[in-house]
């Protein structure tokens, strides 16, 4: 559907975890958007004011717990910030004519199709595309990484001739990402000689193959394969982060590569340089930023550094963690107007107009 640029877009959010909690605050200050509802999976949260769930004052929006209530509210868009997708919810919302923007495990759909079979036996992307057609709705997946990190990789190539290789790197300390369920899935805290670890690392990060295919689409490059490789850093001592424990000898850091290969040569790469603690062997020189490296004529090296707003309160670990949650969710919020204006179907960042990546100035509204 097409948005009326004189009116805010009515948003119904799904999930109030780390990213979702931060986005409740951000939607309230976003000039394009109006939060009209929040869907929760935890029974104890249903019926509570979502402002209080987000750690603030009441805002007059009460958490609900059924898809029927989402559809009855008739929002313009649903934002989904769960850790893992809810494809049954997606299908029902899309066929009701409601657009979806998600930060959960989706960039192109290749990964979900290949690694997470739909109960019907059909590819997930086919199921969702059909729901989009039935409802005339649009579906879009993004985030910081995968998401904006790869978009920056593409944009940085605009002044490069004869590209040989494009590599984007997330080089970060992940101890501020307070989602124990996430790191249990990845395998952090398990002994590095646990034979299950490689498969766990790949299963959770396989969505980064999507990001390789998205970039290849922009470059009109046909890939032979997307290869996965890894290195693991073992904790050199017991580490207690307060919210997560890492015994000595357990996985506390990793370096993961997804490489898009053509004729045996890596051409497009996404690297994940993660540490939960610097006390690992081996350890990597984590730079706390997102890096784009392009081999070509000329050569490009760019750092995307994310710094806190001056005066930010860091009196608690949660306050510091909010930066990571903000940069994960805001690419979705800022894309909403472009998604609402887009034709029905599954949208990727390769199809998004430039304005779909634009933030908003303080105290302004679209017009």
Coordinates of C-alpha atoms in Angstrom, one line a residue:
X1 CA 0.0 0.0 0.0
X2 CA 1.1 3.6 -0.5
X3 CA 1.6 5.8 2.6
X4 CA 0.0 9.2 3.2
X5 CA 3.0 11.4 3.9
X6 CA 1.0 13.8 6.0
X7 CA 0.0 11.1 8.5
X8 CA 2.2 8.8 10.7
X9 CA 2.4 5.1 9.7
X10 CA 0.5 2.9 12.2
X11 CA 2.9 0.3 13.6
X12 CA 2.1 -2.9 15.4
X13 CA 5.3 -4.4 16.9
X14 CA 6.0 -8.0 17.7
X15 CA 8.2 -9.0 20.6
X16 CA 9.7 -7.1 23.5
X17 CA 13.1 -8.6 23.9
X18 CA 16.3 -6.6 23.7
X19 CA 15.7 -5.1 20.3
X20 CA 12.0 -4.8 20.7
X21 CA 12.3 -3.0 24.0
X22 CA 14.6 -0.4 22.5
X23 CA 12.3 0.0 19.4
X24 CA 9.3 0.8 21.6
X25 CA 11.3 3.8 22.8
X26 CA 12.5 4.7 19.3
X27 CA 9.1 4.5 17.6
X28 CA 7.7 6.9 20.2
X29 CA 10.2 9.5 19.0
X30 CA 10.2 8.7 15.3
X31 CA 8.4 11.4 13.2
X32 CA 7.0 8.9 10.6
X33 CA 5.6 6.3 13.0
X34 CA 2.8 5.8 15.6
X35 CA 2.9 2.7 17.8
X36 CA -0.6 1.3 18.1
X37 CA 0.0 -2.2 19.5
X38 CA 2.6 -4.7 20.7
X39 CA 2.3 -8.5 20.4
X40 CA 4.0 -10.5 23.2
X41 CA 4.8 -14.2 23.4
X42 CA 5.2 -14.2 27.2
X43 CA 1.9 -14.6 29.0
X44 CA 3.0 -12.5 32.0
X45 CA 3.5 -9.5 29.7
X46 CA 0.0 -9.6 28.0
X47 CA -2.3 -6.9 29.4
X48 CA 0.5 -4.7 30.6
X49 CA 1.3 -1.2 29.3
X50 CA 4.2 -1.6 26.8
X51 CA 5.8 1.7 28.0
X52 CA 6.3 0.0 31.4
X53 CA 7.5 -3.2 29.7
X54 CA 10.2 -1.0 28.0
X55 CA 11.2 0.4 31.4
X56 CA 9.5 3.7 31.0
X57 CA 6.3 5.5 31.8
X58 CA 2.9 4.2 30.6
X59 CA 2.1 5.2 27.0
X60 CA -1.5 3.9 26.7
X61 CA -0.7 0.8 24.6
X62 CA -1.5 -2.5 26.1
X63 CA 0.4 -5.7 25.1
X64 CA -1.7 -8.4 23.4
X65 CA -1.0 -12.0 22.6
X66 CA -2.9 -13.2 19.5
X67 CA -2.5 -12.7 15.8
X68 CA -6.3 -12.0 15.6
X69 CA -5.7 -8.9 17.7
X70 CA -2.9 -7.7 15.4
X71 CA -5.2 -8.1 12.3
X72 CA -8.2 -6.5 14.0
X73 CA -6.1 -3.4 14.8
X74 CA -5.5 -2.9 11.0
X75 CA -2.0 -1.5 11.3
X76 CA -0.1 -0.3 8.2
X77 CA 2.9 -2.4 9.1
X78 CA 4.1 -5.0 11.6
X79 CA 7.6 -4.8 12.8
X80 CA 9.0 -8.1 14.0
X81 CA 11.9 -8.1 16.4
X82 CA 11.9 -11.7 17.8
X83 CA 15.2 -13.6 17.9
X84 CA 13.7 -16.3 15.6
X85 CA 11.1 -15.8 12.9
X86 CA 7.4 -16.7 13.3
X87 CA 6.5 -17.7 9.8
X88 CA 2.9 -18.7 10.7
X89 CA 2.4 -15.2 12.0
X90 CA 4.0 -13.7 8.9
X91 CA 1.7 -15.6 6.6
X92 CA -1.5 -14.6 8.4
X93 CA -0.5 -10.9 8.7
X94 CA 0.6 -10.6 5.0
X95 CA -2.5 -12.3 3.6
X96 CA -4.5 -9.8 5.7
X97 CA -2.9 -7.0 3.7
X98 CA -0.5 -5.8 6.4
X99 CA 3.2 -5.2 5.4
X100 CA 6.0 -6.7 7.6
X101 CA 9.5 -5.4 8.3
X102 CA 11.6 -7.9 10.3
X103 CA 15.1 -8.0 11.9
X104 CA 14.8 -11.8 12.4
X105 CA 16.9 -14.1 10.2
X106 CA 15.9 -12.8 6.8
X107 CA 17.7 -10.9 4.1
X108 CA 16.8 -12.7 0.8
X109 CA 15.1 -15.9 2.0
X110 CA 17.8 -18.2 0.6
X111 CA 18.9 -19.3 4.1
X112 CA 15.3 -20.0 5.4
X113 CA 14.5 -22.0 2.2
X114 CA 17.6 -24.1 2.4
X115 CA 18.0 -24.7 6.2
X116 CA 14.5 -24.3 7.7
X117 CA 11.9 -26.3 5.8
X118 CA 8.4 -25.0 6.0
X119 CA 5.9 -27.5 7.5
X120 CA 4.1 -27.6 4.1
X121 CA 7.3 -28.8 2.4
X122 CA 7.3 -25.7 0.2
X123 CA 10.2 -23.1 0.3
X124 CA 9.5 -20.5 3.0
X125 CA 10.0 -17.7 0.5
X126 CA 7.4 -19.2 -1.8
X127 CA 4.9 -19.4 1.1
X128 CA 5.4 -15.8 2.0
X129 CA 5.4 -14.5 -1.6
X130 CA 2.0 -16.2 -2.0
X131 CA 0.7 -14.6 1.1
X132 CA 2.0 -11.2 -0.1
X133 CA 0.1 -11.7 -3.4
X134 CA -3.1 -12.8 -1.6
X135 CA -3.0 -9.7 0.6
X136 CA -1.3 -7.2 -1.6
X137 CA 1.4 -6.8 1.1
X138 CA 5.1 -6.3 1.2
X139 CA 7.7 -8.2 3.3
X140 CA 11.3 -6.9 4.0
X141 CA 14.1 -8.2 6.2
X142 CA 17.1 -6.1 7.4
X143 CA 19.2 -5.2 10.4
X144 CA 22.7 -3.9 11.1
X145 CA 24.5 -7.1 10.3
X146 CA 23.3 -8.8 8.2
X147 CA 21.7 -5.7 6.7
X148 CA 23.3 -2.3 6.7
X149 CA 26.8 -3.7 6.9
X150 CA 26.4 -5.3 3.4
X151 CA 24.5 -2.3 2.0
X152 CA 27.6 -0.2 2.9
X153 CA 29.8 -2.7 1.2
X154 CA 27.8 -2.2 -2.0
X155 CA 27.7 1.6 -1.8
X156 CA 31.4 1.8 -1.2
X157 CA 31.9 0.1 -4.6
X158 CA 30.3 2.9 -6.5
X159 CA 33.6 4.5 -7.5
X160 CA 35.6 1.3 -8.0
X161 CA 36.4 -0.2 -11.4
X162 CA 37.5 -3.8 -12.0
X163 CA 36.4 -5.1 -8.7
X164 CA 38.3 -8.2 -7.5
X165 CA 37.0 -8.8 -4.0
X166 CA 34.5 -7.1 -1.6
X167 CA 34.8 -8.0 2.1
X168 CA 32.6 -6.7 4.9
X169 CA 33.7 -7.3 8.5
X170 CA 31.9 -7.0 11.8
X171 CA 34.7 -6.7 14.4
X172 CA 32.9 -6.3 17.7
X173 CA 32.9 -7.3 21.4
X174 CA 29.5 -9.1 21.7
X175 CA 29.4 -9.1 25.5
X176 CA 27.0 -6.2 25.4
X177 CA 24.4 -8.3 23.5
X178 CA 22.5 -9.6 26.6
X179 CA 20.6 -12.4 24.9
X180 CA 21.6 -15.6 26.7
X181 CA 19.4 -17.6 24.4
X182 CA 21.3 -16.4 21.4
X183 CA 24.7 -17.3 22.7
X184 CA 23.5 -20.7 23.9
X185 CA 22.4 -21.4 20.3
X186 CA 25.7 -20.3 18.9
X187 CA 27.6 -22.5 21.4
X188 CA 29.5 -19.9 23.4
X189 CA 30.4 -21.4 26.8
X190 CA 30.8 -24.9 25.4
X191 CA 34.2 -26.6 25.4
X192 CA 36.0 -25.7 22.2
X193 CA 36.6 -29.4 21.5
X194 CA 32.8 -30.1 21.6
X195 CA 32.1 -31.8 18.2
X196 CA 28.7 -30.1 18.0
X197 CA 30.2 -26.6 18.0
X198 CA 31.0 -26.1 14.3
X199 CA 27.4 -27.0 13.3
X200 CA 26.0 -24.7 16.0
X201 CA 28.1 -21.8 14.8
X202 CA 27.0 -22.4 11.2
X203 CA 23.3 -22.9 12.0
X204 CA 22.9 -19.7 13.8
X205 CA 25.0 -17.6 11.4
X206 CA 23.8 -19.1 8.1
X207 CA 21.7 -16.0 7.4
X208 CA 25.0 -14.4 6.5
X209 CA 24.9 -16.5 3.3
X210 CA 21.8 -14.4 2.5
X211 CA 23.9 -11.3 2.8
X212 CA 26.4 -12.7 0.3
X213 CA 23.6 -13.4 -2.2
X214 CA 22.1 -10.0 -1.7
X215 CA 25.4 -8.3 -2.5
X216 CA 26.0 -10.6 -5.5
X217 CA 22.6 -9.6 -6.8
X218 CA 23.6 -5.9 -6.7
X219 CA 26.9 -6.7 -8.5
X220 CA 25.2 -8.9 -11.1
X221 CA 27.6 -11.7 -10.1
X222 CA 26.6 -15.3 -10.4
X223 CA 28.1 -17.3 -7.5
X224 CA 29.1 -21.0 -7.7
X225 CA 28.7 -21.4 -3.9
X226 CA 28.8 -19.7 -0.5
X227 CA 31.4 -21.4 1.7
X228 CA 31.5 -21.3 5.5
X229 CA 34.7 -21.5 7.6
X230 CA 35.5 -20.7 11.2
X231 CA 38.2 -20.4 13.9
X232 CA 37.4 -20.6 17.6
X233 CA 39.0 -18.9 20.6
X234 CA 39.1 -20.8 23.9
X235 CA 38.8 -18.9 27.2
X236 CA 42.1 -18.8 29.0
X237 CA 40.3 -18.4 32.4
X238 CA 36.8 -18.6 33.9
X239 CA 34.8 -15.6 32.8
X240 CA 31.6 -14.4 34.6
X241 CA 29.9 -11.6 32.8
X242 CA 27.1 -11.4 35.3
X243 CA 24.5 -12.5 32.7
X244 CA 26.6 -15.3 31.1
X245 CA 29.3 -17.6 32.3
X246 CA 32.2 -18.9 30.2
X247 CA 34.3 -21.6 31.8
X248 CA 38.0 -21.9 31.1
X249 CA 38.5 -23.8 27.8
X250 CA 35.1 -22.9 26.5
X251 CA 34.3 -20.9 23.3
X252 CA 34.7 -17.2 24.1
X253 CA 35.5 -15.8 20.7
X254 CA 35.2 -16.8 17.0
X255 CA 36.2 -15.7 13.5
X256 CA 33.6 -16.8 10.9
X257 CA 33.8 -16.3 7.2
X258 CA 31.1 -16.6 4.5
X259 CA 32.6 -16.4 1.1
X260 CA 30.9 -16.2 -2.2
X261 CA 33.0 -18.2 -4.6
X262 CA 33.3 -17.9 -8.4
X263 CA 35.6 -20.4 -10.2
X264 CA 37.2 -21.3 -6.9
X265 CA 38.0 -17.7 -6.0
X266 CA 36.3 -15.8 -3.1
X267 CA 34.8 -12.7 -4.6
X268 CA 32.3 -11.5 -1.9
X269 CA 32.9 -12.1 1.8
X270 CA 31.2 -11.4 5.1
X271 CA 33.4 -11.9 8.2
X272 CA 32.3 -12.1 11.8
X273 CA 35.1 -11.2 14.3
X274 CA 33.3 -11.7 17.6
X275 CA 34.6 -11.8 21.2
X276 CA 32.7 -12.3 24.4
X277 CA 35.9 -11.7 26.3
X278 CA 39.5 -10.7 25.2
X279 CA 40.9 -13.6 27.3
X280 CA 40.9 -16.2 24.6
X281 CA 43.5 -18.2 22.7
X282 CA 43.7 -17.4 19.9
X283 CA 42.4 -13.8 20.1
X284 CA 41.7 -11.3 17.5
X285 CA 42.3 -7.5 17.3
X286 CA 38.7 -6.5 17.7
X287 CA 38.2 -3.0 16.5
X288 CA 34.7 -2.2 17.6
X289 CA 33.4 -1.2 14.1
X290 CA 32.2 -2.4 10.7
X291 CA 34.8 -2.5 8.0
X292 CA 34.5 -2.6 4.2
X293 CA 37.5 -3.6 2.1
X294 CA 37.4 -3.6 -1.7
X295 CA 40.2 -4.8 -3.9
X296 CA 39.9 -3.1 -7.3
X297 CA 40.9 0.1 -8.9
X298 CA 41.1 2.1 -6.6
X299 CA 41.3 0.1 -3.4
X300 CA 38.8 1.0 -0.7
X301 CA 39.1 0.7 3.1
X302 CA 36.3 2.2 5.2
X303 CA 35.3 2.0 8.9
X304 CA 31.8 2.4 10.0
X305 CA 32.1 3.4 13.7
X306 CA 29.2 3.7 16.0
X307 CA 29.7 6.0 19.0
X308 CA 27.3 6.8 21.8
X309 CA 25.5 10.1 21.8
X310 CA 27.3 12.6 24.2
X311 CA 25.8 12.4 27.6
X312 CA 24.5 8.8 27.3
X313 CA 24.1 7.2 30.7
X314 CA 26.3 4.1 31.0
X315 CA 25.6 3.4 34.6
X316 CA 24.3 0.0 33.8
X317 CA 25.3 -2.7 31.3
X318 CA 21.8 -2.5 29.8
X319 CA 22.4 1.2 28.9
X320 CA 25.5 0.3 27.0
X321 CA 23.8 -2.6 25.3
X322 CA 21.1 -0.3 24.0
X323 CA 23.5 1.0 21.3
X324 CA 23.7 -2.4 19.7
X325 CA 19.9 -2.8 19.9
X326 CA 19.4 0.6 18.4
X327 CA 21.6 0.0 15.3
X328 CA 20.0 -3.4 14.8
X329 CA 16.4 -2.1 14.8
X330 CA 16.7 1.4 13.3
X331 CA 17.4 0.2 9.7
X332 CA 14.0 -1.5 9.9
X333 CA 12.2 1.5 11.3
X334 CA 13.7 4.0 8.9
X335 CA 12.8 1.6 6.0
X336 CA 9.1 1.4 6.9
X337 CA 7.9 4.3 4.7
X338 CA 9.7 2.9 1.7
X339 CA 8.3 -0.6 2.4
X340 CA 4.8 0.7 2.7
X341 CA 5.2 2.6 -0.6
X342 CA 6.7 -0.5 -2.4
X343 CA 4.7 -2.9 -4.6
X344 CA 3.5 -6.1 -3.0
X345 CA 5.9 -9.0 -2.7
X346 CA 9.2 -9.9 -1.0
X347 CA 11.5 -6.9 -1.0
X348 CA 15.3 -7.0 -0.5
X349 CA 17.8 -4.3 0.1
X350 CA 18.9 -4.7 -3.6
X351 CA 15.5 -3.3 -4.6
X352 CA 15.2 -0.7 -1.9
X353 CA 15.3 3.0 -3.0
X354 CA 18.1 5.1 -1.5
X355 CA 15.5 7.0 0.6
X356 CA 14.7 3.6 2.3
X357 CA 18.1 3.8 4.0
X358 CA 17.7 7.4 5.2
X359 CA 17.2 8.3 8.9
X360 CA 15.2 11.3 10.1
X361 CA 16.2 14.6 11.6
X362 CA 15.1 15.4 15.1
X363 CA 11.8 17.3 15.5
X364 CA 10.7 16.8 11.9
X365 CA 8.1 14.8 10.1
X366 CA 7.9 13.5 6.5
X367 CA 6.0 15.7 4.1

